[in-house]
Short mmCIF file of N, CA and C in Angstrom, two decimals:
data_model
loop_
_atom_site.label_atom_id
_atom_site.label_comp_id
_atom_site.label_asym_id
_atom_site.label_seq_id
_atom_site.Cartn_x
_atom_site.Cartn_y
_atom_site.Cartn_z
N UNK A 8 -42.75 -5.91 5.88
CA UNK A 8 -42.17 -6.45 7.09
C UNK A 8 -40.81 -7.12 6.85
N UNK A 9 -40.61 -7.90 5.76
CA UNK A 9 -39.32 -8.56 5.59
C UNK A 9 -38.16 -7.58 5.34
N UNK A 10 -38.45 -6.41 4.74
CA UNK A 10 -37.37 -5.47 4.44
C UNK A 10 -36.64 -5.00 5.70
N UNK A 11 -37.32 -4.57 6.77
CA UNK A 11 -36.60 -4.17 7.98
C UNK A 11 -35.76 -5.31 8.57
N UNK A 12 -36.26 -6.52 8.48
CA UNK A 12 -35.51 -7.66 9.01
C UNK A 12 -34.25 -7.88 8.17
N UNK A 13 -34.39 -7.77 6.85
CA UNK A 13 -33.22 -7.91 5.97
C UNK A 13 -32.19 -6.82 6.23
N UNK A 14 -32.66 -5.59 6.39
CA UNK A 14 -31.75 -4.48 6.67
C UNK A 14 -31.04 -4.67 8.01
N UNK A 15 -31.78 -5.09 9.02
CA UNK A 15 -31.17 -5.34 10.33
C UNK A 15 -30.12 -6.45 10.22
N UNK A 16 -30.43 -7.48 9.46
CA UNK A 16 -29.47 -8.57 9.25
C UNK A 16 -28.22 -8.09 8.55
N UNK A 17 -28.39 -7.23 7.56
CA UNK A 17 -27.23 -6.69 6.83
C UNK A 17 -26.35 -5.85 7.75
N UNK A 18 -26.97 -5.04 8.61
CA UNK A 18 -26.21 -4.21 9.55
C UNK A 18 -25.44 -5.09 10.53
N UNK A 19 -26.10 -6.09 11.08
CA UNK A 19 -25.43 -7.00 12.02
C UNK A 19 -24.28 -7.72 11.33
N UNK A 20 -24.49 -8.16 10.10
CA UNK A 20 -23.43 -8.82 9.34
C UNK A 20 -22.24 -7.91 9.11
N UNK A 21 -22.50 -6.66 8.77
CA UNK A 21 -21.42 -5.70 8.53
C UNK A 21 -20.63 -5.43 9.81
N UNK A 22 -21.33 -5.29 10.92
CA UNK A 22 -20.65 -5.06 12.21
C UNK A 22 -19.77 -6.25 12.58
N UNK A 23 -20.29 -7.46 12.38
CA UNK A 23 -19.50 -8.66 12.68
C UNK A 23 -18.27 -8.76 11.78
N UNK A 24 -18.43 -8.46 10.50
CA UNK A 24 -17.30 -8.51 9.57
C UNK A 24 -16.24 -7.48 9.98
N UNK A 25 -16.68 -6.29 10.35
CA UNK A 25 -15.78 -5.23 10.81
C UNK A 25 -15.00 -5.69 12.04
N UNK A 26 -15.71 -6.25 13.01
CA UNK A 26 -15.06 -6.74 14.24
C UNK A 26 -14.10 -7.89 13.95
N UNK A 27 -14.49 -8.79 13.05
CA UNK A 27 -13.61 -9.90 12.69
C UNK A 27 -12.32 -9.40 12.04
N UNK A 28 -12.44 -8.41 11.17
CA UNK A 28 -11.25 -7.86 10.51
C UNK A 28 -10.33 -7.21 11.53
N UNK A 29 -10.89 -6.45 12.46
CA UNK A 29 -10.07 -5.82 13.50
C UNK A 29 -9.39 -6.87 14.37
N UNK A 30 -10.11 -7.93 14.72
CA UNK A 30 -9.52 -9.01 15.53
C UNK A 30 -8.37 -9.68 14.78
N UNK A 31 -8.57 -9.92 13.49
CA UNK A 31 -7.52 -10.52 12.66
C UNK A 31 -6.28 -9.64 12.64
N UNK A 32 -6.46 -8.34 12.44
CA UNK A 32 -5.32 -7.41 12.40
C UNK A 32 -4.61 -7.34 13.75
N UNK A 33 -5.38 -7.33 14.84
CA UNK A 33 -4.77 -7.32 16.18
C UNK A 33 -3.94 -8.59 16.39
N UNK A 34 -4.46 -9.73 15.93
CA UNK A 34 -3.73 -10.98 16.09
C UNK A 34 -2.42 -10.94 15.29
N UNK A 35 -2.46 -10.40 14.07
CA UNK A 35 -1.23 -10.25 13.29
C UNK A 35 -0.22 -9.37 14.02
N UNK A 36 -0.70 -8.27 14.61
CA UNK A 36 0.20 -7.38 15.35
C UNK A 36 0.80 -8.08 16.56
N UNK A 37 -0.02 -8.85 17.29
CA UNK A 37 0.48 -9.58 18.46
C UNK A 37 1.49 -10.65 18.06
N UNK A 38 1.19 -11.38 16.99
CA UNK A 38 2.12 -12.41 16.51
C UNK A 38 3.46 -11.78 16.12
N UNK A 39 3.40 -10.66 15.47
CA UNK A 39 4.62 -9.96 15.04
C UNK A 39 5.44 -9.53 16.25
N UNK A 40 4.75 -8.97 17.25
CA UNK A 40 5.41 -8.51 18.47
C UNK A 40 6.07 -9.69 19.20
N UNK A 41 5.41 -10.85 19.16
CA UNK A 41 5.93 -12.05 19.84
C UNK A 41 6.96 -12.80 19.01
N UNK A 42 7.30 -12.27 17.84
CA UNK A 42 8.31 -12.91 17.00
C UNK A 42 7.78 -13.99 16.09
N UNK A 43 6.47 -14.15 16.05
CA UNK A 43 5.87 -15.13 15.15
C UNK A 43 5.66 -14.49 13.79
N UNK A 44 5.91 -15.23 12.75
CA UNK A 44 5.75 -14.68 11.40
C UNK A 44 4.47 -15.23 10.79
N UNK A 45 3.63 -14.32 10.30
CA UNK A 45 2.39 -14.75 9.65
C UNK A 45 2.69 -15.25 8.25
N UNK A 46 1.71 -15.90 7.66
CA UNK A 46 1.85 -16.37 6.29
C UNK A 46 1.85 -15.22 5.29
N UNK A 47 1.22 -14.12 5.67
CA UNK A 47 1.00 -13.05 4.70
C UNK A 47 1.66 -11.73 5.04
N UNK A 48 2.22 -11.56 6.23
CA UNK A 48 2.65 -10.23 6.65
C UNK A 48 1.42 -9.46 7.10
N UNK A 49 1.40 -8.15 6.85
CA UNK A 49 0.24 -7.35 7.25
C UNK A 49 -0.04 -6.32 6.17
N UNK A 50 -1.22 -6.39 5.60
CA UNK A 50 -1.61 -5.43 4.56
C UNK A 50 -1.96 -4.09 5.21
N UNK A 51 -1.91 -3.01 4.43
CA UNK A 51 -2.27 -1.71 4.98
C UNK A 51 -3.75 -1.68 5.35
N UNK A 52 -4.08 -0.96 6.41
CA UNK A 52 -5.47 -0.89 6.83
C UNK A 52 -5.76 0.42 7.53
N UNK A 53 -6.72 1.17 7.02
CA UNK A 53 -7.19 2.37 7.70
C UNK A 53 -8.09 1.98 8.87
N UNK A 54 -8.71 0.81 8.78
CA UNK A 54 -9.59 0.32 9.84
C UNK A 54 -8.82 0.18 11.16
N UNK A 55 -7.63 -0.39 11.09
CA UNK A 55 -6.76 -0.55 12.25
C UNK A 55 -5.32 -0.48 11.75
N UNK A 56 -4.78 0.74 11.64
CA UNK A 56 -3.41 0.89 11.12
C UNK A 56 -2.40 0.15 12.00
N UNK A 57 -1.31 -0.24 11.40
CA UNK A 57 -0.22 -0.89 12.14
C UNK A 57 0.21 0.00 13.30
N UNK A 58 0.50 -0.59 14.46
CA UNK A 58 0.97 0.22 15.58
C UNK A 58 2.42 0.69 15.39
N UNK A 59 3.14 0.08 14.46
CA UNK A 59 4.53 0.48 14.21
C UNK A 59 4.54 1.68 13.27
N UNK A 60 5.46 2.60 13.54
CA UNK A 60 5.62 3.77 12.68
C UNK A 60 7.06 3.84 12.18
N UNK A 61 7.21 4.40 10.99
CA UNK A 61 8.53 4.55 10.36
C UNK A 61 8.62 5.91 9.70
N UNK A 62 9.84 6.35 9.45
CA UNK A 62 10.05 7.57 8.67
C UNK A 62 10.11 7.18 7.20
N UNK A 63 9.83 8.14 6.34
CA UNK A 63 9.92 7.91 4.91
C UNK A 63 11.39 7.78 4.54
N UNK A 64 11.73 6.70 3.83
CA UNK A 64 13.12 6.40 3.49
C UNK A 64 13.25 6.31 1.97
N UNK A 65 14.24 6.99 1.38
CA UNK A 65 14.44 6.89 -0.07
C UNK A 65 14.65 5.43 -0.50
N UNK A 66 14.04 5.07 -1.64
CA UNK A 66 14.18 3.72 -2.18
C UNK A 66 13.11 2.75 -1.71
N UNK A 67 12.10 3.27 -0.99
CA UNK A 67 11.05 2.39 -0.47
C UNK A 67 9.74 2.54 -1.25
N UNK A 68 8.87 1.57 -1.06
CA UNK A 68 7.54 1.57 -1.66
C UNK A 68 6.55 2.03 -0.58
N UNK A 69 5.65 2.92 -0.96
CA UNK A 69 4.61 3.40 -0.04
C UNK A 69 3.24 3.22 -0.69
N UNK A 70 2.20 3.31 0.14
CA UNK A 70 0.85 3.19 -0.40
C UNK A 70 -0.13 3.93 0.50
N UNK A 71 -1.35 4.11 -0.02
CA UNK A 71 -2.45 4.68 0.75
C UNK A 71 -3.76 4.15 0.18
N UNK A 72 -4.83 4.30 0.97
CA UNK A 72 -6.15 3.89 0.50
C UNK A 72 -6.74 4.97 -0.39
N UNK A 73 -7.53 4.54 -1.36
CA UNK A 73 -8.25 5.46 -2.23
C UNK A 73 -9.72 5.09 -2.16
N UNK A 74 -10.50 5.98 -1.58
CA UNK A 74 -11.95 5.81 -1.48
C UNK A 74 -12.36 4.46 -0.89
N UNK A 75 -11.55 3.93 0.01
CA UNK A 75 -11.83 2.68 0.71
C UNK A 75 -12.07 1.51 -0.24
N UNK A 76 -11.60 1.64 -1.47
CA UNK A 76 -11.82 0.58 -2.46
C UNK A 76 -10.53 0.05 -3.05
N UNK A 77 -9.50 0.89 -3.11
CA UNK A 77 -8.24 0.52 -3.75
C UNK A 77 -7.07 0.90 -2.85
N UNK A 78 -5.95 0.27 -3.10
CA UNK A 78 -4.69 0.67 -2.49
C UNK A 78 -3.84 1.25 -3.61
N UNK A 79 -3.35 2.47 -3.41
CA UNK A 79 -2.53 3.17 -4.41
C UNK A 79 -1.07 3.09 -3.98
N UNK A 80 -0.18 2.68 -4.89
CA UNK A 80 1.24 2.55 -4.56
C UNK A 80 2.07 3.61 -5.27
N UNK A 81 3.23 3.88 -4.68
CA UNK A 81 4.18 4.85 -5.23
C UNK A 81 5.55 4.54 -4.62
N UNK A 82 6.54 5.37 -4.95
CA UNK A 82 7.89 5.15 -4.41
C UNK A 82 8.44 6.45 -3.82
N UNK A 83 9.38 6.29 -2.90
CA UNK A 83 10.01 7.42 -2.22
C UNK A 83 11.40 7.64 -2.82
N UNK A 84 11.70 8.89 -3.21
CA UNK A 84 13.04 9.16 -3.75
C UNK A 84 13.90 10.04 -2.84
N UNK A 85 13.28 10.74 -1.90
CA UNK A 85 14.04 11.42 -0.85
C UNK A 85 13.13 11.58 0.36
N UNK A 86 13.61 12.23 1.41
CA UNK A 86 12.85 12.29 2.66
C UNK A 86 11.51 12.99 2.54
N UNK A 87 11.31 13.77 1.49
CA UNK A 87 10.07 14.54 1.34
C UNK A 87 9.35 14.31 0.02
N UNK A 88 9.85 13.42 -0.83
CA UNK A 88 9.29 13.31 -2.18
C UNK A 88 8.86 11.89 -2.52
N UNK A 89 7.63 11.80 -2.99
CA UNK A 89 7.05 10.54 -3.47
C UNK A 89 6.81 10.69 -4.96
N UNK A 90 7.10 9.65 -5.72
CA UNK A 90 6.80 9.65 -7.15
C UNK A 90 5.67 8.66 -7.39
N UNK A 91 4.65 9.13 -8.11
CA UNK A 91 3.47 8.30 -8.36
C UNK A 91 3.00 8.46 -9.80
N UNK A 92 2.21 7.48 -10.22
CA UNK A 92 1.44 7.60 -11.46
C UNK A 92 0.08 8.16 -11.06
N UNK A 93 -0.22 9.35 -11.51
CA UNK A 93 -1.53 9.97 -11.24
C UNK A 93 -2.55 9.35 -12.18
N UNK A 94 -3.81 9.42 -11.83
CA UNK A 94 -4.89 8.88 -12.65
C UNK A 94 -4.98 9.50 -14.04
N UNK A 95 -4.37 10.66 -14.23
CA UNK A 95 -4.34 11.32 -15.54
C UNK A 95 -3.30 10.69 -16.46
N UNK A 96 -2.43 9.86 -15.88
CA UNK A 96 -1.34 9.26 -16.65
C UNK A 96 -0.01 9.97 -16.46
N UNK A 97 -0.01 11.08 -15.70
CA UNK A 97 1.21 11.84 -15.45
C UNK A 97 2.00 11.21 -14.31
N UNK A 98 3.29 11.03 -14.55
CA UNK A 98 4.19 10.63 -13.46
C UNK A 98 4.61 11.92 -12.78
N UNK A 99 4.36 12.03 -11.48
CA UNK A 99 4.65 13.28 -10.80
C UNK A 99 5.36 13.05 -9.47
N UNK A 100 6.14 14.05 -9.08
CA UNK A 100 6.83 14.07 -7.80
C UNK A 100 6.01 14.95 -6.86
N UNK A 101 5.63 14.40 -5.70
CA UNK A 101 4.74 15.11 -4.78
C UNK A 101 5.20 14.93 -3.34
N UNK A 102 4.64 15.76 -2.46
CA UNK A 102 4.93 15.67 -1.03
C UNK A 102 4.05 14.61 -0.38
N UNK A 103 4.37 14.28 0.88
CA UNK A 103 3.53 13.34 1.64
C UNK A 103 2.09 13.86 1.74
N UNK A 104 1.96 15.16 2.02
CA UNK A 104 0.63 15.75 2.17
C UNK A 104 -0.17 15.61 0.88
N UNK A 105 0.46 15.92 -0.23
CA UNK A 105 -0.25 15.87 -1.51
C UNK A 105 -0.59 14.43 -1.90
N UNK A 106 0.23 13.47 -1.47
CA UNK A 106 -0.04 12.07 -1.76
C UNK A 106 -1.40 11.64 -1.20
N UNK A 107 -1.78 12.21 -0.06
CA UNK A 107 -3.06 11.86 0.57
C UNK A 107 -4.22 12.75 0.13
N UNK A 108 -3.92 13.90 -0.49
CA UNK A 108 -5.00 14.80 -0.94
C UNK A 108 -5.94 14.08 -1.90
N UNK A 109 -7.22 14.35 -1.77
CA UNK A 109 -8.27 13.80 -2.64
C UNK A 109 -8.34 12.27 -2.58
N UNK A 110 -7.85 11.70 -1.49
CA UNK A 110 -7.96 10.25 -1.27
C UNK A 110 -8.58 10.05 0.10
N UNK A 111 -9.23 8.94 0.29
CA UNK A 111 -9.92 8.72 1.56
C UNK A 111 -8.97 8.35 2.68
N UNK A 112 -7.81 7.80 2.35
CA UNK A 112 -6.89 7.35 3.39
C UNK A 112 -6.30 8.50 4.18
N UNK A 113 -6.06 8.24 5.46
CA UNK A 113 -5.45 9.24 6.33
C UNK A 113 -4.00 8.92 6.63
N UNK A 114 -3.54 7.75 6.19
CA UNK A 114 -2.18 7.30 6.49
C UNK A 114 -1.44 6.92 5.21
N UNK A 115 -0.14 7.13 5.25
CA UNK A 115 0.75 6.56 4.24
C UNK A 115 1.40 5.36 4.91
N UNK A 116 1.47 4.26 4.18
CA UNK A 116 2.07 3.03 4.70
C UNK A 116 3.34 2.74 3.91
N UNK A 117 4.36 2.25 4.60
CA UNK A 117 5.63 1.90 3.97
C UNK A 117 5.84 0.39 4.07
N UNK A 118 6.36 -0.20 3.00
CA UNK A 118 6.64 -1.64 2.99
C UNK A 118 7.84 -1.91 3.90
N UNK A 119 7.63 -2.72 4.92
CA UNK A 119 8.67 -3.01 5.91
C UNK A 119 8.80 -4.52 6.12
N UNK A 120 9.91 -4.91 6.76
CA UNK A 120 10.05 -6.31 7.16
C UNK A 120 9.39 -6.50 8.53
N UNK A 121 9.44 -7.69 9.06
CA UNK A 121 8.74 -7.97 10.32
C UNK A 121 9.30 -7.21 11.51
N UNK A 122 10.52 -6.66 11.36
CA UNK A 122 11.15 -5.90 12.44
C UNK A 122 10.84 -4.41 12.34
N UNK A 123 10.07 -4.02 11.34
CA UNK A 123 9.71 -2.61 11.16
C UNK A 123 10.75 -1.81 10.41
N UNK A 124 11.64 -2.48 9.71
CA UNK A 124 12.65 -1.80 8.90
C UNK A 124 12.12 -1.62 7.48
N UNK A 125 12.07 -0.37 6.98
CA UNK A 125 11.61 -0.17 5.61
C UNK A 125 12.49 -0.95 4.62
N UNK A 126 11.85 -1.57 3.64
CA UNK A 126 12.56 -2.33 2.62
C UNK A 126 13.02 -1.35 1.54
N UNK A 127 14.31 -1.28 1.34
CA UNK A 127 14.91 -0.33 0.39
C UNK A 127 15.36 -1.10 -0.85
N UNK A 128 14.99 -0.57 -2.01
CA UNK A 128 15.33 -1.18 -3.30
C UNK A 128 16.19 -0.21 -4.09
N UNK A 129 17.32 -0.68 -4.58
CA UNK A 129 18.34 0.20 -5.16
C UNK A 129 17.94 0.89 -6.46
N UNK A 130 17.11 0.28 -7.28
CA UNK A 130 16.77 0.88 -8.58
C UNK A 130 15.74 2.00 -8.50
N UNK A 131 14.96 2.03 -7.44
CA UNK A 131 13.80 2.92 -7.36
C UNK A 131 14.14 4.38 -7.64
N UNK A 132 15.09 4.93 -6.91
CA UNK A 132 15.35 6.37 -7.01
C UNK A 132 15.73 6.77 -8.43
N UNK A 133 16.61 6.02 -9.06
CA UNK A 133 17.08 6.37 -10.40
C UNK A 133 15.98 6.19 -11.45
N UNK A 134 15.33 5.03 -11.46
CA UNK A 134 14.31 4.76 -12.49
C UNK A 134 13.11 5.68 -12.35
N UNK A 135 12.64 5.89 -11.13
CA UNK A 135 11.47 6.75 -10.93
C UNK A 135 11.79 8.21 -11.25
N UNK A 136 12.95 8.68 -10.84
CA UNK A 136 13.33 10.08 -11.11
C UNK A 136 13.38 10.38 -12.60
N UNK A 137 13.84 9.43 -13.38
CA UNK A 137 13.92 9.63 -14.84
C UNK A 137 12.53 9.66 -15.49
N UNK A 138 11.53 9.19 -14.78
CA UNK A 138 10.18 9.09 -15.34
C UNK A 138 9.30 10.31 -15.03
N UNK A 139 9.75 11.20 -14.17
CA UNK A 139 8.94 12.36 -13.76
C UNK A 139 8.57 13.19 -14.99
N UNK A 140 7.32 13.61 -15.03
CA UNK A 140 6.70 14.42 -16.08
C UNK A 140 6.41 13.65 -17.36
N UNK A 141 6.66 12.37 -17.39
CA UNK A 141 6.24 11.56 -18.54
C UNK A 141 4.76 11.25 -18.40
N UNK A 142 4.11 11.07 -19.55
CA UNK A 142 2.70 10.67 -19.57
C UNK A 142 2.59 9.25 -20.10
N UNK A 143 1.67 8.51 -19.51
CA UNK A 143 1.38 7.14 -19.94
C UNK A 143 -0.12 6.99 -20.08
N UNK A 144 -0.55 6.07 -20.93
CA UNK A 144 -1.97 5.73 -20.99
C UNK A 144 -2.30 5.01 -19.69
N UNK A 145 -3.25 5.56 -18.95
CA UNK A 145 -3.64 4.96 -17.67
C UNK A 145 -4.80 4.01 -17.89
N UNK A 146 -4.74 2.85 -17.27
CA UNK A 146 -5.85 1.90 -17.27
C UNK A 146 -5.89 1.27 -15.89
N UNK A 147 -7.05 1.24 -15.28
CA UNK A 147 -7.21 0.77 -13.90
C UNK A 147 -6.65 -0.63 -13.68
N UNK A 148 -6.76 -1.50 -14.66
CA UNK A 148 -6.29 -2.88 -14.48
C UNK A 148 -4.95 -3.18 -15.11
N UNK A 149 -4.63 -2.56 -16.23
CA UNK A 149 -3.45 -2.99 -16.98
C UNK A 149 -2.28 -2.02 -16.97
N UNK A 150 -2.53 -0.74 -16.81
CA UNK A 150 -1.46 0.26 -16.81
C UNK A 150 -1.70 1.19 -15.62
N UNK A 151 -1.51 0.64 -14.44
CA UNK A 151 -1.88 1.32 -13.20
C UNK A 151 -0.64 1.59 -12.33
N UNK A 152 -0.89 2.04 -11.11
CA UNK A 152 0.22 2.36 -10.20
C UNK A 152 1.05 1.12 -9.86
N UNK A 153 0.44 -0.05 -9.78
CA UNK A 153 1.20 -1.27 -9.45
C UNK A 153 2.23 -1.57 -10.54
N UNK A 154 1.80 -1.43 -11.78
CA UNK A 154 2.70 -1.70 -12.90
C UNK A 154 3.91 -0.75 -12.87
N UNK A 155 3.64 0.55 -12.66
CA UNK A 155 4.73 1.53 -12.67
C UNK A 155 5.61 1.40 -11.44
N UNK A 156 5.02 1.15 -10.29
CA UNK A 156 5.83 0.95 -9.08
C UNK A 156 6.73 -0.26 -9.27
N UNK A 157 6.20 -1.34 -9.82
CA UNK A 157 6.99 -2.55 -10.07
C UNK A 157 8.12 -2.26 -11.07
N UNK A 158 7.82 -1.48 -12.09
CA UNK A 158 8.84 -1.14 -13.10
C UNK A 158 9.97 -0.33 -12.46
N UNK A 159 9.62 0.62 -11.59
CA UNK A 159 10.66 1.41 -10.92
C UNK A 159 11.46 0.55 -9.95
N UNK A 160 10.83 -0.45 -9.42
CA UNK A 160 11.46 -1.34 -8.44
C UNK A 160 12.41 -2.33 -9.09
N UNK A 161 12.04 -2.84 -10.27
CA UNK A 161 12.78 -3.95 -10.88
C UNK A 161 13.30 -3.67 -12.29
N UNK A 162 12.73 -2.67 -12.96
CA UNK A 162 13.05 -2.45 -14.36
C UNK A 162 12.19 -3.30 -15.28
N UNK A 163 11.33 -4.13 -14.72
CA UNK A 163 10.47 -5.05 -15.48
C UNK A 163 9.09 -4.43 -15.67
N UNK A 164 8.61 -4.35 -16.91
CA UNK A 164 7.32 -3.75 -17.22
C UNK A 164 6.28 -4.83 -17.46
N UNK A 165 5.49 -5.12 -16.42
CA UNK A 165 4.44 -6.15 -16.53
C UNK A 165 3.14 -5.62 -15.94
N UNK A 166 2.03 -6.12 -16.47
CA UNK A 166 0.72 -5.73 -15.95
C UNK A 166 0.48 -6.44 -14.61
N UNK A 167 0.06 -5.67 -13.62
CA UNK A 167 -0.32 -6.21 -12.31
C UNK A 167 -1.68 -5.61 -11.99
N UNK A 168 -2.69 -6.46 -11.85
CA UNK A 168 -4.06 -5.97 -11.75
C UNK A 168 -4.50 -5.59 -10.34
N UNK A 169 -4.01 -6.30 -9.33
CA UNK A 169 -4.53 -6.09 -7.98
C UNK A 169 -3.40 -5.85 -6.98
N UNK A 170 -3.73 -5.19 -5.88
CA UNK A 170 -2.74 -4.94 -4.84
C UNK A 170 -2.21 -6.25 -4.27
N UNK A 171 -3.08 -7.23 -4.09
CA UNK A 171 -2.64 -8.51 -3.54
C UNK A 171 -1.54 -9.13 -4.40
N UNK A 172 -1.72 -9.08 -5.70
CA UNK A 172 -0.72 -9.61 -6.63
C UNK A 172 0.59 -8.81 -6.51
N UNK A 173 0.47 -7.48 -6.43
CA UNK A 173 1.65 -6.63 -6.26
C UNK A 173 2.37 -6.98 -4.96
N UNK A 174 1.61 -7.12 -3.88
CA UNK A 174 2.17 -7.41 -2.57
C UNK A 174 2.92 -8.75 -2.56
N UNK A 175 2.35 -9.75 -3.24
CA UNK A 175 3.01 -11.07 -3.32
C UNK A 175 4.32 -10.97 -4.09
N UNK A 176 4.32 -10.24 -5.19
CA UNK A 176 5.54 -10.07 -5.99
C UNK A 176 6.60 -9.29 -5.18
N UNK A 177 6.14 -8.28 -4.45
CA UNK A 177 7.04 -7.49 -3.63
C UNK A 177 7.68 -8.37 -2.54
N UNK A 178 6.90 -9.23 -1.92
CA UNK A 178 7.42 -10.14 -0.89
C UNK A 178 8.46 -11.09 -1.48
N UNK A 179 8.19 -11.60 -2.69
CA UNK A 179 9.16 -12.47 -3.36
C UNK A 179 10.46 -11.71 -3.63
N UNK A 180 10.33 -10.51 -4.15
CA UNK A 180 11.50 -9.69 -4.48
C UNK A 180 12.32 -9.38 -3.22
N UNK A 181 11.63 -9.06 -2.12
CA UNK A 181 12.30 -8.69 -0.88
C UNK A 181 12.82 -9.91 -0.12
N UNK A 182 12.27 -11.09 -0.42
CA UNK A 182 12.63 -12.27 0.35
C UNK A 182 12.11 -12.19 1.77
N UNK A 183 10.98 -11.49 1.93
CA UNK A 183 10.43 -11.24 3.26
C UNK A 183 8.93 -11.00 3.14
N UNK A 184 8.19 -11.39 4.16
CA UNK A 184 6.79 -11.00 4.22
C UNK A 184 6.75 -9.48 4.34
N UNK A 185 5.70 -8.87 3.81
CA UNK A 185 5.59 -7.41 3.82
C UNK A 185 4.63 -6.98 4.92
N UNK A 186 5.11 -6.08 5.75
CA UNK A 186 4.30 -5.46 6.80
C UNK A 186 4.20 -3.98 6.45
N UNK A 187 2.98 -3.50 6.25
CA UNK A 187 2.78 -2.12 5.84
C UNK A 187 2.61 -1.25 7.08
N UNK A 188 3.70 -0.57 7.48
CA UNK A 188 3.71 0.25 8.68
C UNK A 188 3.45 1.71 8.34
N UNK A 189 2.95 2.45 9.33
CA UNK A 189 2.52 3.83 9.14
C UNK A 189 3.73 4.77 9.06
N UNK A 190 3.72 5.63 8.04
CA UNK A 190 4.77 6.65 7.88
C UNK A 190 4.41 7.86 8.73
N UNK A 191 5.40 8.35 9.49
CA UNK A 191 5.18 9.56 10.30
C UNK A 191 5.96 10.72 9.73
#
């Protein structure tokens, strides 16, 4: 008898958490529209993607969800090409479509300011382009996409373990809260 009650409680809890997350994201979107700046910007979300859309712009940072557990980052070097660290350790140049292949996410998100302008970083195109076809030892926590994206962005090679940490460093570098808007 207690098992069905526990399962029902877990389902109700999950539904409430889902609704709370959507409400939080809607509030961030409303605040942004009204000119209010949040403390954190807006993280990427497949649950409720940003209503703002942008085109892919060279020199920007993009991301997508991977199996609803991780956020994968990469950089844009031209209107059709993304450079990423693949899980095999290969640095590769791929299309928008291929960036989402074999990943759970349906959207690519671009790092933008509160006005929906993609944040462009001058070093990205040159540093990332020189890295194509190189192999690196891949490690989920220490030698991951965040580390390589940060290196292409700044020239600095440091371990970054989580997306939240990457996002905070990116906001510091940009001098702006980061709003992850949908790439069209």
